[in-house]
Amino acid sequence: MHALSHGTTSTPATIAVPPSLSLPVIEAAFPRRLHPYWPKCQEKTRAWLLEKRLMPADKVEEYADGLCYTDLMAGYYLGASDEVMQAIADYSAWFFVWDDRHDRDIVHGRPAAWRLLRDRLHRALDSPGEHLHHGDPLVAGFADSVLRLYAFLPQTWNLRFARHFHAVIDAYDQEFHNRTEGIVPTVEEYLRLRRLTFAHWIWTDLLEPTAGCELPDAVRKHPAYRRAALMSQEFAAWYNDLCSLPKEIAGDEVHNLGISLITHEGLTLEQAVAEVRHRVEKCIADFIDVEREALRFADDLADGSVRGKELSAAVRACLSNMRNWFSSVYWFHHESGRYMVDSWDDRSTPPYVNNEAAGEK
């Protein structure tokens, strides 16, 4: 199936989606939009990666735009101020670089290096201002992006974001252990872990500075709002698993919903692919159902008060962007060089990773 995509240039490109990964409902019912600041955002994130030494200049020049990290965020956080959009885009680019370092530390058997990084990130999360000039560019870049994110909403939001990201760091540590020891988690264990390694609640938290409003617990934890948020994130995590299952099986990976289904539920590869796809499609259907209930909840918040009007508008903005996440994630997987494994010289080594900075010789 083909569809027009914004891509990373000013000229739309025709993207071919393999039939096994095609989701007609996304292409028909979830139109793709990009934040109008996106071209400038892409340029500034590229400069930020260089300034913070997160990728070497030659790799930034050759790969940064094609990885589409800013496209993914600019297709999600619509309505954000340019400053918020830039902070989120830089943080997202950092997250991908961190994910690559984590992977390289596993592949090259560097548990001590990983533990050191893990502990430094925990500390930087609690006191980013003290880590802006850290010797490890990954720590310094993290501190910079977090400090900027902390500037938009009250301290209560910052503390929640920190709590959620501490859990993400710990989940990455669990994944390091599983991959190092060759442990394939059960389906339920995997689903719990994946919600953390995919940072479900971090991306959901960032909907609030985008809307310019911190949501109180009673709003965030309303069953319809929370389920809509969860379905948008589960879709993203499981669609990623669907797209990456063949290469992860080939690479002896242990973290993929399909691999857990094969290992612990006795499914064949074909059955596992069908099951993951079924779950992906159910996420879409469940989101559409609960979205209506969540919009009614937003209407109910508008009780005639100024605060009620503000909260109602913020919830509507967050729900609209949850919907945007479906199309942004979908097209990202078919545009980003991160998933074009067949074009790499070495399928085990992404060409955009900075091996030397990670300690490889």
Tab-separated table of C-alpha atoms in Angstrom:
chain	number	residue	atom	x	y	z
A	1	MET	CA	0.000	0.000	0.000
A	2	HIS	CA	1.206	3.498	-0.808
A	3	ALA	CA	0.471	6.838	0.770
A	4	LEU	CA	1.857	10.315	0.562
A	5	SER	CA	4.161	11.138	3.401
A	6	HIS	CA	5.712	14.390	4.532
A	7	GLY	CA	9.121	12.732	4.773
A	8	THR	CA	12.200	14.774	5.644
A	9	THR	CA	12.232	17.076	2.647
A	10	SER	CA	9.939	19.793	1.380
A	11	THR	CA	8.756	17.455	-1.374
A	12	PRO	CA	6.309	14.722	-0.270
A	13	ALA	CA	7.509	11.222	-1.044
A	14	THR	CA	5.506	8.130	-1.855
A	15	ILE	CA	6.147	5.548	0.821
A	16	ALA	CA	5.497	1.871	0.127
A	17	VAL	CA	4.200	0.012	3.172
A	18	PRO	CA	4.627	-3.781	3.008
A	19	PRO	CA	1.225	-5.528	3.006
A	20	SER	CA	2.095	-7.415	6.194
A	21	LEU	CA	2.585	-4.088	8.017
A	22	SER	CA	-0.115	-2.073	6.267
A	23	LEU	CA	-2.927	-0.703	8.430
A	24	PRO	CA	-5.593	0.776	6.143
A	25	VAL	CA	-7.521	2.205	9.087
A	26	ILE	CA	-4.531	4.376	10.034
A	27	GLU	CA	-4.101	5.609	6.489
A	28	ALA	CA	-7.831	6.344	6.130
A	29	ALA	CA	-8.973	7.523	9.554
A	30	PHE	CA	-5.860	9.005	11.182
A	31	PRO	CA	-4.683	11.819	8.878
A	32	ARG	CA	-1.103	12.864	9.381
A	33	ARG	CA	-0.167	16.409	10.308
A	34	LEU	CA	3.138	18.022	11.224
A	35	HIS	CA	3.811	20.920	13.574
A	36	PRO	CA	4.470	24.018	11.417
A	37	TYR	CA	7.741	24.577	13.300
A	38	TRP	CA	9.044	21.187	12.132
A	39	PRO	CA	11.593	22.323	9.466
A	40	LYS	CA	13.239	24.709	11.935
A	41	CYS	CA	13.011	22.096	14.677
A	42	GLN	CA	14.836	19.572	12.521
A	43	GLU	CA	17.608	22.072	11.840
A	44	LYS	CA	17.992	23.006	15.514
A	45	THR	CA	17.960	19.409	16.759
A	46	ARG	CA	20.687	18.587	14.252
A	47	ALA	CA	22.743	21.490	15.649
A	48	TRP	CA	21.997	20.393	19.231
A	49	LEU	CA	23.251	16.849	18.573
A	50	LEU	CA	26.505	18.372	17.335
A	51	GLU	CA	26.807	20.905	20.147
A	52	LYS	CA	26.268	18.257	22.816
A	53	ARG	CA	28.582	15.790	21.016
A	54	LEU	CA	25.877	13.131	21.006
A	55	MET	CA	26.729	12.079	17.444
A	56	PRO	CA	29.898	12.750	15.418
A	57	ALA	CA	29.636	15.457	12.785
A	58	ASP	CA	29.886	13.016	9.878
A	59	LYS	CA	27.066	10.847	11.233
A	60	VAL	CA	24.864	13.861	11.935
A	61	GLU	CA	25.448	15.066	8.393
A	62	GLU	CA	24.734	11.694	6.802
A	63	TYR	CA	22.044	10.196	9.032
A	64	ALA	CA	20.321	12.667	11.390
A	65	ASP	CA	17.600	13.869	9.033
A	66	GLY	CA	16.949	10.391	7.641
A	67	LEU	CA	16.404	8.959	11.118
A	68	CYS	CA	13.274	11.154	11.308
A	69	TYR	CA	13.408	11.675	15.078
A	70	THR	CA	12.028	15.217	14.798
A	71	ASP	CA	9.361	14.058	12.324
A	72	LEU	CA	8.046	11.620	14.942
A	73	MET	CA	7.692	14.302	17.607
A	74	ALA	CA	6.429	17.003	15.231
A	75	GLY	CA	3.666	14.635	14.150
A	76	TYR	CA	2.621	14.081	17.766
A	77	TYR	CA	2.840	17.246	19.834
A	78	LEU	CA	0.802	19.604	17.701
A	79	GLY	CA	-0.206	22.868	19.335
A	80	ALA	CA	3.003	23.076	21.372
A	81	SER	CA	4.824	26.381	21.479
A	82	ASP	CA	7.991	26.372	19.377
A	83	GLU	CA	10.077	26.323	22.579
A	84	VAL	CA	8.214	23.301	23.963
A	85	MET	CA	8.374	21.533	20.592
A	86	GLN	CA	12.140	22.061	20.406
A	87	ALA	CA	12.743	20.817	23.949
A	88	ILE	CA	10.696	17.678	23.310
A	89	ALA	CA	12.406	17.034	19.964
A	90	ASP	CA	15.881	17.347	21.491
A	91	TYR	CA	14.921	15.117	24.399
A	92	SER	CA	13.535	12.515	21.976
A	93	ALA	CA	16.746	12.579	19.904
A	94	TRP	CA	18.705	12.093	23.129
A	95	PHE	CA	16.457	9.148	24.033
A	96	PHE	CA	17.263	7.366	20.764
A	97	VAL	CA	21.001	7.953	21.237
A	98	TRP	CA	20.726	6.583	24.784
A	99	ASP	CA	18.874	3.533	23.487
A	100	ASP	CA	21.725	2.932	21.032
A	101	ARG	CA	24.356	3.223	23.792
A	102	HIS	CA	22.399	0.745	25.901
A	103	ASP	CA	22.291	-1.669	22.965
A	104	ARG	CA	26.019	-1.311	22.252
A	105	ASP	CA	26.896	-1.906	25.924
A	106	ILE	CA	24.906	-5.146	25.762
A	107	VAL	CA	26.298	-6.286	22.405
A	108	HIS	CA	29.892	-5.625	23.474
A	109	GLY	CA	29.542	-6.969	27.016
A	110	ARG	CA	30.122	-3.813	29.049
A	111	PRO	CA	28.051	-4.223	32.238
A	112	ALA	CA	30.277	-1.896	34.302
A	113	ALA	CA	29.935	0.903	31.742
A	114	TRP	CA	26.168	0.452	31.696
A	115	ARG	CA	25.857	0.496	35.483
A	116	LEU	CA	27.917	3.686	35.661
A	117	LEU	CA	25.709	5.360	33.058
A	118	ARG	CA	22.549	4.139	34.779
A	119	ASP	CA	23.588	5.637	38.114
A	120	ARG	CA	24.653	8.926	36.538
A	121	LEU	CA	21.327	9.298	34.740
A	122	HIS	CA	19.420	8.719	37.981
A	123	ARG	CA	21.432	11.519	39.619
A	124	ALA	CA	21.128	13.866	36.642
A	125	LEU	CA	17.365	13.416	36.624
A	126	ASP	CA	17.128	14.706	40.205
A	127	SER	CA	19.624	17.561	39.790
A	128	PRO	CA	20.037	18.361	36.083
A	129	GLY	CA	21.588	21.758	36.737
A	130	GLU	CA	24.580	20.082	38.381
A	131	HIS	CA	25.235	17.808	35.378
A	132	LEU	CA	25.194	20.240	32.456
A	133	HIS	CA	28.963	19.978	32.031
A	134	HIS	CA	29.384	16.287	32.803
A	135	GLY	CA	32.236	14.558	30.989
A	136	ASP	CA	29.933	11.981	29.391
A	137	PRO	CA	28.040	13.773	26.587
A	138	LEU	CA	25.072	11.471	27.125
A	139	VAL	CA	24.727	12.620	30.746
A	140	ALA	CA	25.271	16.292	29.913
A	141	GLY	CA	22.806	16.163	27.009
A	142	PHE	CA	20.226	14.496	29.222
A	143	ALA	CA	20.660	17.145	31.909
A	144	ASP	CA	20.244	19.910	29.344
A	145	SER	CA	17.065	18.473	27.838
A	146	VAL	CA	15.488	17.659	31.211
A	147	LEU	CA	16.258	21.098	32.636
A	148	ARG	CA	14.506	22.686	29.673
A	149	LEU	CA	11.467	20.419	30.062
A	150	TYR	CA	11.283	21.296	33.757
A	151	ALA	CA	10.829	25.006	32.893
A	152	PHE	CA	7.325	24.766	31.448
A	153	LEU	CA	5.058	23.489	34.238
A	154	PRO	CA	5.035	23.525	38.064
A	155	GLN	CA	7.305	21.492	40.288
A	156	THR	CA	4.583	18.896	40.814
A	157	TRP	CA	4.772	18.004	37.096
A	158	ASN	CA	8.569	17.891	37.245
A	159	LEU	CA	8.510	15.473	40.162
A	160	ARG	CA	6.039	13.233	38.337
A	161	PHE	CA	8.160	13.273	35.177
A	162	ALA	CA	11.258	12.384	37.242
A	163	ARG	CA	9.418	9.554	39.000
A	164	HIS	CA	8.288	8.146	35.672
A	165	PHE	CA	11.738	8.384	34.120
A	166	HIS	CA	13.501	6.812	37.102
A	167	ALA	CA	11.255	3.801	36.382
A	168	VAL	CA	12.290	3.881	32.720
A	169	ILE	CA	15.981	3.797	33.663
A	170	ASP	CA	15.361	0.841	35.984
A	171	ALA	CA	13.440	-0.945	33.221
A	172	TYR	CA	16.367	-0.463	30.854
A	173	ASP	CA	18.526	-2.026	33.565
A	174	GLN	CA	16.159	-5.023	33.688
A	175	GLU	CA	16.329	-5.310	29.907
A	176	PHE	CA	20.148	-5.215	30.104
A	177	HIS	CA	20.038	-8.139	32.535
A	178	ASN	CA	17.527	-10.114	30.442
A	179	ARG	CA	19.446	-9.674	27.207
A	180	THR	CA	22.799	-10.417	28.820
A	181	GLU	CA	21.451	-13.599	30.412
A	182	GLY	CA	19.312	-14.625	27.421
A	183	ILE	CA	16.091	-14.448	29.453
A	184	VAL	CA	12.902	-14.172	27.392
A	185	PRO	CA	10.210	-12.650	29.655
A	186	THR	CA	6.754	-14.193	29.735
A	187	VAL	CA	4.053	-12.328	27.843
A	188	GLU	CA	2.734	-10.606	30.972
A	189	GLU	CA	6.242	-9.789	32.206
A	190	TYR	CA	7.074	-8.397	28.796
A	191	LEU	CA	3.958	-6.226	28.584
A	192	ARG	CA	4.730	-4.677	31.986
A	193	LEU	CA	8.370	-4.078	31.078
A	194	ARG	CA	7.567	-2.731	27.623
A	195	ARG	CA	5.324	-0.016	29.044
A	196	LEU	CA	8.411	1.254	30.836
A	197	THR	CA	11.128	0.733	28.218
A	198	PHE	CA	8.883	2.407	25.657
A	199	ALA	CA	8.325	5.205	28.231
A	200	HIS	CA	4.521	5.173	27.878
A	201	TRP	CA	3.926	7.636	30.693
A	202	ILE	CA	6.767	9.969	29.717
A	203	TRP	CA	5.311	10.640	26.261
A	204	THR	CA	1.890	11.011	27.875
A	205	ASP	CA	3.263	13.452	30.486
A	206	LEU	CA	4.669	15.608	27.677
A	207	LEU	CA	1.165	16.163	26.301
A	208	GLU	CA	0.640	18.579	29.196
A	209	PRO	CA	3.362	21.188	28.474
A	210	THR	CA	2.213	20.879	24.873
A	211	ALA	CA	-1.286	21.890	25.988
A	212	GLY	CA	0.171	24.490	28.384
A	213	CYS	CA	-1.609	22.997	31.369
A	214	GLU	CA	-0.757	20.529	34.115
A	215	LEU	CA	-3.647	18.125	34.543
A	216	PRO	CA	-4.698	17.276	38.115
A	217	ASP	CA	-4.647	13.637	39.188
A	218	ALA	CA	-8.431	13.358	39.028
A	219	VAL	CA	-8.309	14.240	35.328
A	220	ARG	CA	-5.237	12.211	34.357
A	221	LYS	CA	-6.511	9.159	36.196
A	222	HIS	CA	-10.042	9.320	34.825
A	223	PRO	CA	-10.586	5.845	33.320
A	224	ALA	CA	-11.413	7.077	29.809
A	225	TYR	CA	-8.487	9.526	29.637
A	226	ARG	CA	-6.029	6.988	31.005
A	227	ARG	CA	-7.237	4.218	28.701
A	228	ALA	CA	-7.013	6.465	25.646
A	229	ALA	CA	-3.438	7.344	26.616
A	230	LEU	CA	-2.557	3.690	27.203
A	231	MET	CA	-4.018	2.513	23.890
A	232	SER	CA	-2.085	5.137	21.924
A	233	GLN	CA	1.155	4.048	23.562
A	234	GLU	CA	0.471	0.300	23.407
A	235	PHE	CA	-0.220	0.677	19.698
A	236	ALA	CA	3.174	2.321	19.230
A	237	ALA	CA	5.081	-0.280	21.242
A	238	TRP	CA	3.406	-3.277	19.622
A	239	TYR	CA	3.546	-1.893	16.095
A	240	ASN	CA	7.267	-1.428	16.681
A	241	ASP	CA	7.442	-5.079	17.751
A	242	LEU	CA	5.551	-6.141	14.634
A	243	CYS	CA	7.912	-4.213	12.348
A	244	SER	CA	11.091	-5.386	14.069
A	245	LEU	CA	10.204	-9.030	14.815
A	246	PRO	CA	12.082	-10.632	11.867
A	247	LYS	CA	15.319	-8.740	12.473
A	248	GLU	CA	15.129	-9.291	16.241
A	249	ILE	CA	14.650	-13.027	15.815
A	250	ALA	CA	17.641	-13.031	13.440
A	251	GLY	CA	19.662	-11.105	16.033
A	252	ASP	CA	18.836	-13.458	18.934
A	253	GLU	CA	16.878	-10.702	20.691
A	254	VAL	CA	14.751	-11.548	23.728
A	255	HIS	CA	12.542	-8.458	23.981
A	256	ASN	CA	9.665	-8.536	21.551
A	257	LEU	CA	6.041	-9.480	22.111
A	258	GLY	CA	6.276	-11.961	19.252
A	259	ILE	CA	9.334	-13.639	20.753
A	260	SER	CA	7.586	-13.991	24.133
A	261	LEU	CA	4.553	-15.510	22.390
A	262	ILE	CA	6.750	-17.996	20.504
A	263	THR	CA	8.831	-18.913	23.562
A	264	HIS	CA	6.165	-19.121	26.258
A	265	GLU	CA	2.879	-19.661	24.402
A	266	GLY	CA	4.181	-22.148	21.811
A	267	LEU	CA	3.113	-20.087	18.798
A	268	THR	CA	4.761	-20.454	15.405
A	269	LEU	CA	6.351	-17.383	13.838
A	270	GLU	CA	3.333	-16.954	11.560
A	271	GLN	CA	0.914	-17.265	14.504
A	272	ALA	CA	2.951	-14.807	16.572
A	273	VAL	CA	2.923	-12.241	13.759
A	274	ALA	CA	-0.844	-12.663	13.429
A	275	GLU	CA	-1.334	-12.278	17.180
A	276	VAL	CA	0.805	-9.133	17.437
A	277	ARG	CA	-1.028	-7.660	14.465
A	278	HIS	CA	-4.360	-8.512	16.095
A	279	ARG	CA	-3.307	-6.707	19.269
A	280	VAL	CA	-2.170	-3.694	17.252
A	281	GLU	CA	-5.509	-3.520	15.452
A	282	LYS	CA	-7.411	-3.937	18.725
A	283	CYS	CA	-5.506	-0.963	20.193
A	284	ILE	CA	-6.798	1.176	17.340
A	285	ALA	CA	-10.384	-0.027	17.765
A	286	ASP	CA	-10.256	0.365	21.558
A	287	PHE	CA	-8.854	3.886	21.226
A	288	ILE	CA	-11.640	4.919	18.858
A	289	ASP	CA	-14.212	3.568	21.324
A	290	VAL	CA	-12.762	5.165	24.449
A	291	GLU	CA	-11.958	8.429	22.659
A	292	ARG	CA	-15.683	9.193	22.475
A	293	GLU	CA	-16.069	8.646	26.215
A	294	ALA	CA	-13.000	10.780	26.946
A	295	LEU	CA	-14.349	13.620	24.809
A	296	ARG	CA	-17.609	13.505	26.771
A	297	PHE	CA	-15.509	13.735	29.927
A	298	ALA	CA	-13.787	16.823	28.477
A	299	ASP	CA	-17.192	18.361	27.804
A	300	ASP	CA	-18.284	17.663	31.374
A	301	LEU	CA	-15.213	19.496	32.711
A	302	ALA	CA	-16.475	22.721	31.115
A	303	ASP	CA	-18.720	23.607	34.057
A	304	GLY	CA	-18.920	27.326	33.378
A	305	SER	CA	-15.860	28.241	35.457
A	306	VAL	CA	-12.625	29.586	34.023
A	307	ARG	CA	-10.738	26.592	35.409
A	308	GLY	CA	-13.258	24.164	33.971
A	309	LYS	CA	-12.958	25.740	30.547
A	310	GLU	CA	-9.148	25.541	30.747
A	311	LEU	CA	-9.147	21.875	31.773
A	312	SER	CA	-11.702	20.935	29.140
A	313	ALA	CA	-9.617	22.549	26.401
A	314	ALA	CA	-6.420	20.920	27.689
A	315	VAL	CA	-7.976	17.439	27.774
A	316	ARG	CA	-9.283	17.899	24.231
A	317	ALA	CA	-5.817	18.987	23.078
A	318	CYS	CA	-4.204	15.958	24.745
A	319	LEU	CA	-6.740	13.565	23.219
A	320	SER	CA	-6.219	15.077	19.774
A	321	ASN	CA	-2.492	14.472	20.085
A	322	MET	CA	-2.991	10.906	21.325
A	323	ARG	CA	-4.814	10.395	18.030
A	324	ASN	CA	-1.902	12.024	16.153
A	325	TRP	CA	0.480	9.515	17.740
A	326	PHE	CA	-1.027	6.666	15.700
A	327	SER	CA	-0.227	8.169	12.299
A	328	SER	CA	3.102	9.629	13.407
A	329	VAL	CA	4.350	6.276	14.726
A	330	TYR	CA	3.015	4.404	11.705
A	331	TRP	CA	4.793	6.526	9.112
A	332	PHE	CA	7.947	6.848	11.220
A	333	HIS	CA	8.483	3.111	10.966
A	334	HIS	CA	8.412	3.268	7.174
A	335	GLU	CA	10.492	6.419	6.751
A	336	SER	CA	13.201	6.250	9.388
A	337	GLY	CA	16.621	4.870	8.522
A	338	ARG	CA	16.517	3.278	11.970
A	339	TYR	CA	14.429	0.429	10.563
A	340	MET	CA	16.027	0.009	7.123
A	341	VAL	CA	18.180	-2.888	8.261
A	342	ASP	CA	18.480	-4.390	4.795
A	343	SER	CA	20.395	-1.317	3.629
A	344	TRP	CA	23.065	-1.566	6.349
A	345	ASP	CA	26.518	-2.957	5.541
A	346	ASP	CA	26.401	-4.943	8.798
A	347	ARG	CA	22.935	-5.921	10.037
A	348	SER	CA	24.256	-6.132	13.611
A	349	THR	CA	25.708	-2.610	13.648
A	350	PRO	CA	23.525	0.397	12.831
A	351	PRO	CA	25.563	2.777	10.644
A	352	TYR	CA	24.492	5.836	12.667
A	353	VAL	CA	25.760	4.665	16.065
A	354	ASN	CA	28.768	6.325	17.652
A	355	ASN	CA	30.781	3.288	18.629
A	356	GLU	CA	33.930	5.141	19.616
A	357	ALA	CA	32.136	7.419	22.074
A	358	ALA	CA	30.675	4.317	23.678
A	359	GLY	CA	34.163	3.009	24.349
A	360	GLU	CA	34.576	0.687	21.373
A	361	LYS	CA	37.901	0.422	19.611
